Structures are given as structure tokens and as C-alpha cells.
CSV table of C-alpha atoms in Angstrom, one decimal:
chain,number,residue,atom,x,y,z
U,219,MET,CA,3.0,-10.1,-14.2
U,220,GLY,CA,2.1,-10.7,-10.7
U,221,LEU,CA,-1.8,-10.6,-9.0
U,222,LYS,CA,0.2,-7.9,-7.5
U,223,ASP,CA,2.3,-6.0,-10.0
U,224,GLN,CA,-1.0,-5.6,-12.4
U,225,ILE,CA,-3.1,-4.1,-8.7
U,226,LEU,CA,-0.9,-1.9,-8.5
U,227,SER,CA,-0.4,-0.9,-12.0
U,228,ASN,CA,-4.2,-0.5,-12.1
U,229,LEU,CA,-4.2,1.9,-9.0
U,230,LYS,CA,-1.7,3.8,-10.6
U,231,SER,CA,-3.3,4.6,-14.0
U,232,ASN,CA,-6.6,5.1,-11.0
U,233,GLY,CA,-4.9,8.4,-9.7
U,234,PHE,CA,-3.2,6.2,-6.3
U,235,PRO,CA,-1.7,7.0,-4.9
U,236,SER,CA,-3.2,10.7,-4.0
U,237,LYS,CA,-6.8,9.3,-5.5
U,238,LYS,CA,-8.1,6.5,-2.9
U,239,VAL,CA,-8.7,3.2,-5.7
U,240,SER,CA,-12.0,1.3,-5.5
U,241,LEU,CA,-11.9,-2.5,-7.4
U,242,PRO,CA,-14.5,-4.8,-7.6
U,243,LEU,CA,-14.5,-7.4,-5.3
U,244,GLU,CA,-16.0,-10.9,-6.3
U,245,LYS,CA,-13.7,-10.1,-10.2
U,246,MET,CA,-10.7,-9.6,-7.4
U,247,TYR,CA,-11.2,-13.2,-6.0
U,248,GLU,CA,-12.1,-14.8,-9.1
U,249,VAL,CA,-8.7,-12.9,-11.6
U,250,ALA,CA,-6.5,-14.1,-7.5
U,251,GLU,CA,-8.2,-17.4,-8.4
U,252,SER,CA,-7.3,-18.3,-11.8
U,253,LYS,CA,-3.7,-17.0,-11.1
U,254,GLY,CA,-3.3,-19.6,-8.3
U,255,GLU,CA,-3.3,-16.8,-6.0
U,256,ASN,CA,-4.3,-15.9,-2.7
U,257,LEU,CA,-5.9,-12.5,-3.0
U,258,ASN,CA,-5.8,-11.5,0.8
U,259,THR,CA,-1.8,-12.6,0.9
U,260,ILE,CA,-1.5,-10.2,-1.7
U,261,LEU,CA,-2.9,-7.5,0.3
U,262,GLU,CA,-1.1,-7.4,3.3
U,263,GLU,CA,1.1,-8.0,1.4
U,264,MET,CA,0.1,-4.5,0.1
U,265,LYS,CA,-0.5,-3.2,3.2
U,266,ALA,CA,2.9,-3.6,4.5
U,267,GLN,CA,3.7,-1.8,2.0
U,268,GLY,CA,2.0,1.8,2.6
U,269,ILE,CA,-0.8,0.6,1.0
U,270,GLU,CA,-4.7,0.3,3.0
U,271,ASN,CA,-8.4,-1.2,1.8
U,272,GLU,CA,-11.2,-1.6,2.9
U,273,LYS,CA,-13.8,-3.8,2.7
U,274,THR,CA,-17.1,-3.5,1.2
U,275,PRO,CA,-19.2,-6.8,0.1
U,276,ASP,CA,-18.8,-5.5,-4.3
U,277,LYS,CA,-15.4,-3.9,-4.1
U,278,ILE,CA,-11.8,-3.0,-2.5
U,279,ILE,CA,-11.3,0.6,-1.9
U,280,PHE,CA,-6.8,1.1,-2.1
U,281,LYS,CA,-5.9,3.9,0.2
U,282,SER,CA,-2.2,5.4,0.6
U,283,ALA,CA,-1.4,4.6,4.3
U,284,MET,CA,0.8,7.7,3.8
U,285,PRO,CA,-1.9,9.9,2.8
U,286,ASN,CA,0.6,13.5,2.0
U,287,LEU,CA,2.5,10.9,-0.2
U,288,ASP,CA,2.7,12.3,-4.0
U,289,ALA,CA,2.8,9.4,-6.6
U,290,ALA,CA,7.1,10.5,-7.4
U,291,GLY,CA,7.2,10.0,-3.1
U,292,PHE,CA,5.2,6.9,-2.9
U,293,GLU,CA,7.5,5.2,-6.0
U,294,LYS,CA,9.9,6.2,-4.2
U,295,ALA,CA,9.8,4.7,-1.3
U,296,GLN,CA,8.8,1.7,-2.0
U,297,GLU,CA,12.6,1.9,-3.8
U,298,MET,CA,14.3,2.6,-0.5
U,299,MET,CA,11.7,-0.8,1.0
U,300,LYS,CA,13.2,-3.1,-1.3
U,301,GLY,CA,16.2,-2.7,-0.8
U,302,MET,CA,15.3,-3.5,3.5
U,303,ASP,CA,16.1,-6.4,5.0
U,304,PRO,CA,13.3,-8.7,5.7
U,305,LYS,CA,13.0,-8.3,9.4
U,306,GLU,CA,14.3,-4.8,9.2
U,307,MET,CA,11.3,-3.9,7.1
U,308,GLN,CA,8.6,-5.9,10.0
U,309,LYS,CA,10.1,-4.1,12.6
U,310,LEU,CA,9.6,-0.1,10.9
U,311,GLN,CA,5.8,-2.0,9.4
U,312,GLU,CA,5.1,-2.6,12.8
U,313,GLN,CA,7.1,0.6,14.2
U,314,VAL,CA,5.3,2.7,11.8
U,315,ALA,CA,1.3,0.4,13.0
U,316,ASN,CA,1.1,1.9,16.3
U,317,MET,CA,2.4,5.2,15.9
U,318,SER,CA,-1.1,7.7,16.0
U,319,GLU,CA,-2.2,10.3,12.8
U,320,GLU,CA,0.1,13.0,14.5
U,321,GLU,CA,3.2,11.2,14.5
U,322,LYS,CA,3.0,9.8,11.0
U,323,GLU,CA,2.5,13.7,9.8
U,324,LYS,CA,5.3,14.3,11.9
U,325,LEU,CA,7.6,11.6,10.6
U,326,MET,CA,6.3,12.9,7.4
U,327,GLU,CA,7.2,16.2,7.4
U,328,GLN,CA,11.1,14.6,8.8
U,329,ALA,CA,11.6,12.9,5.6
U,330,LYS,CA,10.1,15.5,3.5
U,331,ALA,CA,13.0,17.9,5.5
U,332,MET,CA,15.5,15.4,4.2
U,333,GLY,CA,14.3,15.4,1.2
U,334,LEU,CA,13.4,12.2,0.3
U,335,PHE,CA,10.1,13.7,-1.4
């Protein structure tokens, strides 16, 4: 299991995405180094999947970029994203990143109305 999958598993077991979850910063870098992985790269990949992170001096706080998404909806969104072409995915990420909070809320309401969540 890669570090990214380990982090995702750890987040879910601690109530993510409905709750913010923090993990120890120094320990995360140590584990990444021991596995030969780059934590910053993993955090960027996770951000692209809608998992925001904020670093403090001693921890990393993870939160969902879509606060109204429950665990089942989050998993469904991840499944849908896995099937997308990388270029399509990047375009979608850029569009969502440039949206206001109101636009994101509206998008979530539309997705729920379409039965996606």
C-alpha cells in the first residue's frame, strides 16, 4: 500500500470527509522519506482529488474541498474521477479551483439533484 492510500485510509477511519482530520507533520515526512515518496507531491495529488490540506508547525489538517459531501458521495466522486482522462481531470480541477464558494455550493446542489450523491 502506497503512502497516499495509507493517508486516505487513515483519514476515512477518523471521520473524513465529514470531519477535519489532522495528522502529525514531522511523522508524515518521516514515513514518506522511509518509503521513498515525496509528501508534498502526495498532498498535491490529494488536493487535485478534492482533499484540501493546511500545514501548521506540528500537523497537517485535511478537509474536504466539498464540505457537504458525505463519505459515500466522496467515494463515488473518487470513482468517477478515476475513469477520467488526465487532461480532462486537470481541466475540471482548474475549473473547480477557480469557482467561488457560491458556485461550488450550486454545483453540489446540481450533482445531488442529478442523483450523483
